[in-house]
Tab-separated table of C-alpha atoms and ligand atoms in Angstrom:
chain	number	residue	atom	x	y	z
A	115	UNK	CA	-32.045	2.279	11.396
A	116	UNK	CA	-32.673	3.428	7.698
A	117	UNK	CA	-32.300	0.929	5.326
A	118	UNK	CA	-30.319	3.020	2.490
A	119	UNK	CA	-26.862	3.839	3.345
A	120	UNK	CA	-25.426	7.115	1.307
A	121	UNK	CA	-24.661	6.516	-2.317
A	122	UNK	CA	-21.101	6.608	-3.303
A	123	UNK	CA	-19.683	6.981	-6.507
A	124	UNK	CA	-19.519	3.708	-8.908
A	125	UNK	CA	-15.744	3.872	-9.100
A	126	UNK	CA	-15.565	3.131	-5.539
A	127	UNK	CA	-16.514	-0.307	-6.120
A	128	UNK	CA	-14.040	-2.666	-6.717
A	129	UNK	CA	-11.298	-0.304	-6.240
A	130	UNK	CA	-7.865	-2.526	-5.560
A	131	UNK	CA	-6.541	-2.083	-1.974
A	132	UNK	CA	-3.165	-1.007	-1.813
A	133	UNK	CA	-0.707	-3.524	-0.065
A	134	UNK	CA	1.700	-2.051	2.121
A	135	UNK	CA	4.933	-3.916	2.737
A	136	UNK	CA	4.347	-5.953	5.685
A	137	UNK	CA	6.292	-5.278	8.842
A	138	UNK	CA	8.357	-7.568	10.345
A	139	UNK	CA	7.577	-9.619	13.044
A	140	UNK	CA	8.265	-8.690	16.295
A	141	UNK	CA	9.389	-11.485	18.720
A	142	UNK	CA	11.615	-13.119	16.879
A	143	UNK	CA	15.115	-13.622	16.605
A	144	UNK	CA	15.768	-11.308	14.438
A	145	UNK	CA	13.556	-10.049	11.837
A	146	UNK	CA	14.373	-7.751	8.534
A	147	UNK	CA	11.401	-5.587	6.677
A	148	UNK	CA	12.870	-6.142	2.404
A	149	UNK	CA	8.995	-5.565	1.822
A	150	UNK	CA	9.064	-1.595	1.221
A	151	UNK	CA	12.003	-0.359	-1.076
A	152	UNK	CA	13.000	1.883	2.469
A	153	UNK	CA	16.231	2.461	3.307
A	154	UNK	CA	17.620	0.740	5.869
A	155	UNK	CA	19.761	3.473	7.244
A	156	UNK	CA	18.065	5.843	10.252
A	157	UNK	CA	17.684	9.282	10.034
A	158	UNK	CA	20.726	11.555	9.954
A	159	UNK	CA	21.303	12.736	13.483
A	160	UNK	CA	21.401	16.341	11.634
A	161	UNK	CA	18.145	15.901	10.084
A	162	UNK	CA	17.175	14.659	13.352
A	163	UNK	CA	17.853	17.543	15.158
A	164	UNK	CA	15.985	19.785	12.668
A	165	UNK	CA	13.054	17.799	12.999
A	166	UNK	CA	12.654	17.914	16.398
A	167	UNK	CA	13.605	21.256	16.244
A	168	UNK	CA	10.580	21.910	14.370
A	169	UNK	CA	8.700	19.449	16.323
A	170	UNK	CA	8.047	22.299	18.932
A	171	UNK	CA	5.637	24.237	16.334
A	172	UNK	CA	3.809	22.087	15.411
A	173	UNK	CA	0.508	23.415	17.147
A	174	UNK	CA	0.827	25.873	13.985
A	175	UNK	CA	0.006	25.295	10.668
A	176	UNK	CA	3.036	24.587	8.027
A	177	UNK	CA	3.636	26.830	5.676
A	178	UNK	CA	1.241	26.151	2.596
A	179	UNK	CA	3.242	27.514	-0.594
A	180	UNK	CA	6.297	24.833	1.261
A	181	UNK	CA	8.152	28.078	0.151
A	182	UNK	CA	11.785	26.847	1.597
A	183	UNK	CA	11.641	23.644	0.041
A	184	UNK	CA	10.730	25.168	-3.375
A	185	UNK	CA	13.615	28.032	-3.053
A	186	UNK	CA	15.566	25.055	-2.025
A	187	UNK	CA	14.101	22.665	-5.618
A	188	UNK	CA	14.862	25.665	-7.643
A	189	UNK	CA	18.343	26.243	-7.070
A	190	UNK	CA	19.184	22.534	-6.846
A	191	UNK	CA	17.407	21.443	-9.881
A	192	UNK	CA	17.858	24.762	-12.057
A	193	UNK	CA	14.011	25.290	-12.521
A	194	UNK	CA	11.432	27.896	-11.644
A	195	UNK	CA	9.791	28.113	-9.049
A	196	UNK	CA	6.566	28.287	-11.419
A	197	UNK	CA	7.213	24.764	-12.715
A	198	UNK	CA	7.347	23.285	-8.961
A	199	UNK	CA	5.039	21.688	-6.931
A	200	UNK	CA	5.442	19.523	-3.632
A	201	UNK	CA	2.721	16.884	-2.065
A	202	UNK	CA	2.502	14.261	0.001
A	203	UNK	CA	4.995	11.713	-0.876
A	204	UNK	CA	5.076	11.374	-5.232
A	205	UNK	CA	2.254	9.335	-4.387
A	206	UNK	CA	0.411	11.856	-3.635
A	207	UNK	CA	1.694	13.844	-6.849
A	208	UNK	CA	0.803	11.417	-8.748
A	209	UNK	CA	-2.582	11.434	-7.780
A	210	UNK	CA	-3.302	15.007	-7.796
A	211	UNK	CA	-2.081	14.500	-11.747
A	212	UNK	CA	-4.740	12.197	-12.488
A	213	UNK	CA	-6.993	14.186	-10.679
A	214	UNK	CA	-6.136	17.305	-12.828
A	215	UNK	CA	-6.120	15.559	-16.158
A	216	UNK	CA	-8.465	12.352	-16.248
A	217	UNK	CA	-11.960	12.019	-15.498
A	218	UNK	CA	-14.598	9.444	-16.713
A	219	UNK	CA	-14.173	8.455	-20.143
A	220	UNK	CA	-10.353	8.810	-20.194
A	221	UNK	CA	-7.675	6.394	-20.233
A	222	UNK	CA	-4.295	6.424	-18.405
A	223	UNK	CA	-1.590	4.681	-20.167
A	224	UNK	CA	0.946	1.988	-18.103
A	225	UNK	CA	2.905	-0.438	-17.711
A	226	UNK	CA	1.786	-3.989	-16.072
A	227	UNK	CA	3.095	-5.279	-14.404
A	228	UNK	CA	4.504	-1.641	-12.708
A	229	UNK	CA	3.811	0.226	-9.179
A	230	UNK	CA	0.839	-0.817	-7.417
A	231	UNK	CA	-0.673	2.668	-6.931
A	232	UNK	CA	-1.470	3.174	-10.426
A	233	UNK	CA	-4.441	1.514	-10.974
A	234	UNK	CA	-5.940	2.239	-7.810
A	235	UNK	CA	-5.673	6.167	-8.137
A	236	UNK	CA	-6.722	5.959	-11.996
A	237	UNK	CA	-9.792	4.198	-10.779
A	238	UNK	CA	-11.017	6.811	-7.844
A	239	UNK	CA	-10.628	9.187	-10.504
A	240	UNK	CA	-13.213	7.454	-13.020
A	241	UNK	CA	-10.490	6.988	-15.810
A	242	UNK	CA	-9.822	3.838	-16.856
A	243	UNK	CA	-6.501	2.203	-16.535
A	244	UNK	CA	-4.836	0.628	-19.996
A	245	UNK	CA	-2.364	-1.548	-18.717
A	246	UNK	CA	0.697	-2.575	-21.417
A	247	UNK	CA	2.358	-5.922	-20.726
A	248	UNK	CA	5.901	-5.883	-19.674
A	249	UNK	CA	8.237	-7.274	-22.508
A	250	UNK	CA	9.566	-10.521	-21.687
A	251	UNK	CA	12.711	-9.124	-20.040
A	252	UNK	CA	10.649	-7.219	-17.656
A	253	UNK	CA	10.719	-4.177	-19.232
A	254	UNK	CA	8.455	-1.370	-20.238
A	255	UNK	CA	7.341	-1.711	-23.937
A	256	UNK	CA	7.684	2.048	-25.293
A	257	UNK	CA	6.570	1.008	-28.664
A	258	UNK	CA	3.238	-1.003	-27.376
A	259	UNK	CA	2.486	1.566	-25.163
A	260	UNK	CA	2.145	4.551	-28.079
A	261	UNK	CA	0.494	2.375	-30.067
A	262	UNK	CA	-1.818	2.527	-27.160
A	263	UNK	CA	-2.629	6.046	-27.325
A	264	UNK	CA	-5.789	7.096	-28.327
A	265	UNK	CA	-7.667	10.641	-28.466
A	266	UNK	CA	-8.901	9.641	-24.994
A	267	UNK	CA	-5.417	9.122	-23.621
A	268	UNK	CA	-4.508	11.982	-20.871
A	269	UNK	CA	-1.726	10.731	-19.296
A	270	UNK	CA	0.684	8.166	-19.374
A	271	UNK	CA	3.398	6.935	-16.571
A	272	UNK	CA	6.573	5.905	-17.589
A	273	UNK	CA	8.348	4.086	-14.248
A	274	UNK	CA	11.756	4.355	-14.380
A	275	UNK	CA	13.528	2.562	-13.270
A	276	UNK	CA	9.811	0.442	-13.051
A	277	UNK	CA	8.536	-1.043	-9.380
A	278	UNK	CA	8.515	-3.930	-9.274
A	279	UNK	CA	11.229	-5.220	-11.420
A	280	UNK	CA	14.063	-2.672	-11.443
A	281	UNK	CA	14.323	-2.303	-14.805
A	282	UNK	CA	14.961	0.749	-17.106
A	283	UNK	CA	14.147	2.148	-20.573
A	284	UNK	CA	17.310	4.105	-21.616
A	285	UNK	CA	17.612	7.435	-23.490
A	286	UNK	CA	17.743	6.818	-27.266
A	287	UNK	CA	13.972	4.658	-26.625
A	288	UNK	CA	12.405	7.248	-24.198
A	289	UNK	CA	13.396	9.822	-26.794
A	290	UNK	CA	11.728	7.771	-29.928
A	291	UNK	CA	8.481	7.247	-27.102
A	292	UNK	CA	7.923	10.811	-26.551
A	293	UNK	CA	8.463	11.904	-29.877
A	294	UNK	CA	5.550	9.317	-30.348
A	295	UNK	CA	3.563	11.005	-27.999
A	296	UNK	CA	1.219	14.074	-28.746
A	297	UNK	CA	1.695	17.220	-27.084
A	298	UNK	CA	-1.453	17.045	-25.218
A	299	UNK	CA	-1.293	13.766	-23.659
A	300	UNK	CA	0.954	14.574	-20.080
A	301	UNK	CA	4.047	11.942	-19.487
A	302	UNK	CA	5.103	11.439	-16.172
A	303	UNK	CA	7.739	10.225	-15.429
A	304	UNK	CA	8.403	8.429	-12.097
A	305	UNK	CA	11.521	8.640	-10.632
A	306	UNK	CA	11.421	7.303	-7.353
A	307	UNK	CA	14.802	5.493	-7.371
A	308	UNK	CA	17.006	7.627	-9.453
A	309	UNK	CA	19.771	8.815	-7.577
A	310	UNK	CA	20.222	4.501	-7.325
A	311	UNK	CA	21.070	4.808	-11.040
A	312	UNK	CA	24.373	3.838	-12.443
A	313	UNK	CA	23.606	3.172	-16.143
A	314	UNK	CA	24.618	6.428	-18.321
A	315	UNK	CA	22.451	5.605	-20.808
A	316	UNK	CA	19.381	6.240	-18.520
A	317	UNK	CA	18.314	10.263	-18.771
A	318	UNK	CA	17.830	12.044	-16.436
A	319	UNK	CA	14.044	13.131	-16.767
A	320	UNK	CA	14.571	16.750	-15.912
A	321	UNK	CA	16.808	16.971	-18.393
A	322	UNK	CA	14.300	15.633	-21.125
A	323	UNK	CA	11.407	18.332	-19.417
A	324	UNK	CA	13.172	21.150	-20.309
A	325	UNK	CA	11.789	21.003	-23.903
A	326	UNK	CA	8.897	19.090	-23.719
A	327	UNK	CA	6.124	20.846	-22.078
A	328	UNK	CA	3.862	17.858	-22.091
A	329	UNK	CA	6.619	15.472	-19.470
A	330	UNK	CA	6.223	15.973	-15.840
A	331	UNK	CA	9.296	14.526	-13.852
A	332	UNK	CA	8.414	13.254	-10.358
A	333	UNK	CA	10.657	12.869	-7.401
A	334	UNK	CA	10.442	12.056	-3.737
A	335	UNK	CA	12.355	12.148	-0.517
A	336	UNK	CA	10.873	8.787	0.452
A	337	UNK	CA	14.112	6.431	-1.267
A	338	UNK	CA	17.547	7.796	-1.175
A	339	UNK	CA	16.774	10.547	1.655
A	340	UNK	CA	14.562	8.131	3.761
A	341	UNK	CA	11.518	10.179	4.377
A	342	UNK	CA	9.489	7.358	3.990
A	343	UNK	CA	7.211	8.394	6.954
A	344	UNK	CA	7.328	12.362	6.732
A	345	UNK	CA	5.752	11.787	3.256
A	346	UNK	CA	6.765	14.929	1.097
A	347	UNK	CA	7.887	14.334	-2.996
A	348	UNK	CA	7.447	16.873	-5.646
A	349	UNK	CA	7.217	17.292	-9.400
A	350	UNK	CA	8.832	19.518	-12.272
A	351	UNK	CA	6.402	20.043	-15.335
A	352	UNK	CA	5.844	23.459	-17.211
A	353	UNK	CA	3.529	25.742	-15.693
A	354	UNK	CA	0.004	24.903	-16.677
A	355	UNK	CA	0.600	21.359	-14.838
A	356	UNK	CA	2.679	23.036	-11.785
A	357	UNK	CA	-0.058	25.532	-11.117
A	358	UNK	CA	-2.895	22.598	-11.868
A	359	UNK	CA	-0.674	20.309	-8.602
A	360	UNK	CA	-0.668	23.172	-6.619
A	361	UNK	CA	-4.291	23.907	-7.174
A	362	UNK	CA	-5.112	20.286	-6.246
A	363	UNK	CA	-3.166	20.102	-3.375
A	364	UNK	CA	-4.690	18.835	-0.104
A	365	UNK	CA	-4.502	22.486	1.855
A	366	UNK	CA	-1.605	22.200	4.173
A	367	UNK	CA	-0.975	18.360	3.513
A	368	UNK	CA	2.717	18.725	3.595
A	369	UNK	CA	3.913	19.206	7.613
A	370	UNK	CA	6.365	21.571	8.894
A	371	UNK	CA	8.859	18.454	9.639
A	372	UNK	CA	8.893	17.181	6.456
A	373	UNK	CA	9.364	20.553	4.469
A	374	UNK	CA	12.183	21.049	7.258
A	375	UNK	CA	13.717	17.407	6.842
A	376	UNK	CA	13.727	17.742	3.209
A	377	UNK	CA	15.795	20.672	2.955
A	378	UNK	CA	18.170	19.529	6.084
A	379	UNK	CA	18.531	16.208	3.576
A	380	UNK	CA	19.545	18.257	0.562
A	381	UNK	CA	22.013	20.678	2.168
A	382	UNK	CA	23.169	17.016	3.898
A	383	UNK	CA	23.209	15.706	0.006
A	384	UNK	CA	26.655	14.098	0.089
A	385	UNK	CA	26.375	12.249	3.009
A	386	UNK	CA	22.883	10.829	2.353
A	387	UNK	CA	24.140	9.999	-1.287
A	388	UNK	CA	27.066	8.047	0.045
A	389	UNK	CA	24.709	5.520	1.851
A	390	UNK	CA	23.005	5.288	-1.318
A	391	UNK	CA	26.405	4.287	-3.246
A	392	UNK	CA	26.653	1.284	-0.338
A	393	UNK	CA	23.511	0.055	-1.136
A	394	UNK	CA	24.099	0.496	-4.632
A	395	UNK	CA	27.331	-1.875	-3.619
A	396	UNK	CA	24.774	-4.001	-1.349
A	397	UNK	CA	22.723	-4.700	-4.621
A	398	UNK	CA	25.638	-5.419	-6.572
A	399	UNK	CA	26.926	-8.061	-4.705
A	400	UNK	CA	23.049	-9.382	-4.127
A	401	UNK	CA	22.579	-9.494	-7.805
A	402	UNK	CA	25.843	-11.477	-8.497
A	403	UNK	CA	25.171	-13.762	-5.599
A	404	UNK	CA	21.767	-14.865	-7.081
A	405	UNK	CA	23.037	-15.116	-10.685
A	406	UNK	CA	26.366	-17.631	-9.119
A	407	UNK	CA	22.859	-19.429	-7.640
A	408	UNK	CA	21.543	-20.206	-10.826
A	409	UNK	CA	18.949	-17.564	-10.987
A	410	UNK	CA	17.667	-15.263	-13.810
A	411	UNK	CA	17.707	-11.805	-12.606
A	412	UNK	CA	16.770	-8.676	-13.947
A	413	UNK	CA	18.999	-5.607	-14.440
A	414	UNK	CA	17.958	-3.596	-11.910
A	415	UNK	CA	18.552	-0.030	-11.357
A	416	UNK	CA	16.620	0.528	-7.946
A	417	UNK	CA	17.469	-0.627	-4.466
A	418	UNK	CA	15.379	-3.534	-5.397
A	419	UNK	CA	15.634	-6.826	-6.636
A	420	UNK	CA	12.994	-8.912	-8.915
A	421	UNK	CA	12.721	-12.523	-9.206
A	422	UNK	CA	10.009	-14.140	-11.165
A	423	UNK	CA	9.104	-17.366	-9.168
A	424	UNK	CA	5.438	-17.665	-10.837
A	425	UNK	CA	3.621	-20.549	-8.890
A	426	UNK	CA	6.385	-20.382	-6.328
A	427	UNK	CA	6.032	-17.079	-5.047
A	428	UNK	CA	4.015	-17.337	-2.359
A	429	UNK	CA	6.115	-20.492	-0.744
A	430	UNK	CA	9.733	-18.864	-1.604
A	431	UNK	CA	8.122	-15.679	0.964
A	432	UNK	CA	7.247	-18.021	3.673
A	433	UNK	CA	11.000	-19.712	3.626
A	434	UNK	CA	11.950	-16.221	3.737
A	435	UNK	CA	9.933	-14.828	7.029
A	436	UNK	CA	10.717	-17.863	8.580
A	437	UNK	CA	14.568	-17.159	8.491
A	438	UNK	CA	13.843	-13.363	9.614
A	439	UNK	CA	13.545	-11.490	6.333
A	440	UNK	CA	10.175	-9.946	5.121
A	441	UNK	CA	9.979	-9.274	1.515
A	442	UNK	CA	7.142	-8.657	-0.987
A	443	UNK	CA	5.348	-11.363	-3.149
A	444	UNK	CA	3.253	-10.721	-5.976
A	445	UNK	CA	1.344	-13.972	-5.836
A	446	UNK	CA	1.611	-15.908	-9.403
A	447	UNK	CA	4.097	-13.447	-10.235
A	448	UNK	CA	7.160	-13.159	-8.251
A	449	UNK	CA	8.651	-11.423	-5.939
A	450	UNK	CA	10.319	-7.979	-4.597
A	451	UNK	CA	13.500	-7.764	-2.431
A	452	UNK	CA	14.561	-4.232	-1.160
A	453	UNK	CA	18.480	-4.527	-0.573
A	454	UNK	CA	18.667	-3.538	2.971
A	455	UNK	CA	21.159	-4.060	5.901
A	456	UNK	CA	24.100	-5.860	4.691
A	457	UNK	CA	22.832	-8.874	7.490
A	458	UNK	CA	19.417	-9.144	5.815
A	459	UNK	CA	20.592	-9.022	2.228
A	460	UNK	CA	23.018	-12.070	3.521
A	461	UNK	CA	20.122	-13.783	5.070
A	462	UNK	CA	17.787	-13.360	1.822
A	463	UNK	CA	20.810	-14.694	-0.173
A	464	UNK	CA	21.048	-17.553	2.390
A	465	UNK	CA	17.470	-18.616	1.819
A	466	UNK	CA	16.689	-18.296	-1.900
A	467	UNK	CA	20.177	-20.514	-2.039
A	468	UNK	CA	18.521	-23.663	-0.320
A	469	UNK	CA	15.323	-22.733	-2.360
A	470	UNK	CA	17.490	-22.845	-5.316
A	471	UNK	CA	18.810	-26.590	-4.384
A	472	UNK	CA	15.101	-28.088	-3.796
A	473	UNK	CA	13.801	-26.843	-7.480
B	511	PLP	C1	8.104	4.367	-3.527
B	511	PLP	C2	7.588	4.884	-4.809
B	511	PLP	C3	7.083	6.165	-4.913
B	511	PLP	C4	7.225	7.124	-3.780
B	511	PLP	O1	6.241	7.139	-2.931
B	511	PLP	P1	6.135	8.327	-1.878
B	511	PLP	O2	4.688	8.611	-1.925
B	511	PLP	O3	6.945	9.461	-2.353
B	511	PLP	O4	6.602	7.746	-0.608
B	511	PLP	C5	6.618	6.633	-6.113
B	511	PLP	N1	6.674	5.859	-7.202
B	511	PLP	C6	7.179	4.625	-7.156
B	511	PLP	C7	7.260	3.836	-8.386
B	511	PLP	C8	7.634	4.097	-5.963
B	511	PLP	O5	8.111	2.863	-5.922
């Protein structure tokens, strides 16, 4: 056997491996997965239906343009079709954005801590990541991060509200921030979790797109319409960014089910939006119960809870799998609770109570 083995690109080196939300254990007792900000809820038994329904084609090829969906994006959202463009999961759209706008030699502006996928798809694309600290509350720092920018910025991501810690940054400072920004630097903004907003004061990005030809608003089906596993999300940006996604796209990467169990979830909007008010109740009632513990907890504004435990991370999620619930450390940080079933969210409560007591 040769001695050489193929030569790979530099970047791949070192390239963080992304951590998905472990699964709960099966076996015991009972056993709840608060690790992956999914919703708890099963699939619609009309979005069911469709799927399956479409499950019978799918020896065929979906349809590549995803030209349903968009029809379905541009009525809904009141944009054209021209500044559209769907992928797999906004993960996916978020890395076909990097992949269209940094290369070697350019930076990509976050914040840190913020969603795990960042730095990973910065690095396969050679640009280098310039991580901005949190502010002490948790929050994205607008002004540190344009004071960032430099002529080798291409594109910076704005989380909002920000994985892992729920927080937001509210009109009036995203308006000063992008005011800050020039117009060829590309903002994204991620908005995973928005329809588990409830602040007014947070904008709606699509709304702040409309005259700013250098934001790109990014949305997915994975949160509030639990696609998690049929991986489809999309983005609204003016048309030299649209046409750049669609020209990166993975041919065909988007299936047939999930174009079909997107636009079943949309036309079944009120329904799937009501589960998201309960668990917008769930987190309420999660959030007050930790404060009444004792604990500092961040304003959150996703179906997610953050709780900086620092040194006691790591312990506080082994108290919690052992009583059944699964949820997401950051070791030396803290960690992530998706509000789930109503039993699990009691559970969680349950444990970081006694943990509470023993500090
Ligand atoms: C979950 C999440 C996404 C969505 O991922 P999909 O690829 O659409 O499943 C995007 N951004 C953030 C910040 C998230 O937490």
């Amino acid at each position: 056997m040769s001695e050489t083995s193929p030569k790979l690109r530099a970047e791949m080196e070192g390239i963080p491996t992304y951590k998905p939300g472990k699964p709960a254990a099966a076996g015991g007792p009972v056993a709840y997965k608060l690790s992956s900000n999914e919703n708890p809820y099963p699939p619609l038994p009309g979005v069911l239906e469709t799927v399956t329904a479409a499950a019978c084609n799918f020896n065929r090829y979906p349809d590549m343009a995803c030209s349903g969906l968009m029809n379905e994006l541009s009525e809904r959202f009141g944009v054209p079709l021209s500044h559209l463009a769907t992928g797999t999961g906004s993960v996916g759209v978020a890395q076909q954005l990097i992949q269209a706008t940094s290369g070697p030699g350019d930076e990509v502006i976050y914040a840190w801590r913020s969603f795990e996928a960042y730095p990973i798809i910065t690095q396969i694309s050679g640009a280098t990541s310039v991580q901005v600290p949190l502010t002490s509350g948790d929050v994205h720092d607008l002004d540190a991060m344009a004071d960032a920018i430099t002529d080798r910025t291409r594109l910076i991501f704005v989380c909002n509200p920000n994985n892992p810690t729920g927080t937001v940054v509210r009109r009036a400072e995203l308006e000063r921030f992008l005011d800050r920004v020039p117009g060829d630097v590309l903002v994204v903004l991620d908005e995973a979790y928005r329809e588990f907003i409830r602040d007014p004061e947070v904008p709606d990005g699509v709304g702040l797109y409309r005259d700013r030809p250098n934001v790109c608003v990014l949305r997915t089906f994975s949160k509030a319409y639990g696609l998690a596993g049929l991986r489809v999300g999309f983005a609204i940006a003016y048309e030299p960014v649209a046409a750049a996604l669609r020209k990166t796209a993975v041919p065909f990467g988007v299936s047939q089910l999930a174009q079909e169990a997107a636009i079943a979830s949309l036309r079944a909007e009120d329904e799937l939006l009501g589960r998201v008010g309960s668990l917008v109740c769930e987190r309420t009632r999660v959030v007050d119960g930790l404060r009444a513990q004792g604990w500092t907890v961040p304003e959150t504004q996703a179906n997610f809870v953050w709780l900086r435990l620092g040194e006691r991370t790591v312990p506080f999620a082994e108290v919690c799998e052992q009583a059944g619930v699964v949820i997401r450390p950051f070791p030396g940080e803290g960690v992530r609770v998706t509000v789930g079933e109503t039993e699990a969210n009691d559970i969680f409560l349950k444990v970081a109570e006694g943990f509470r007591k023993e500090l």
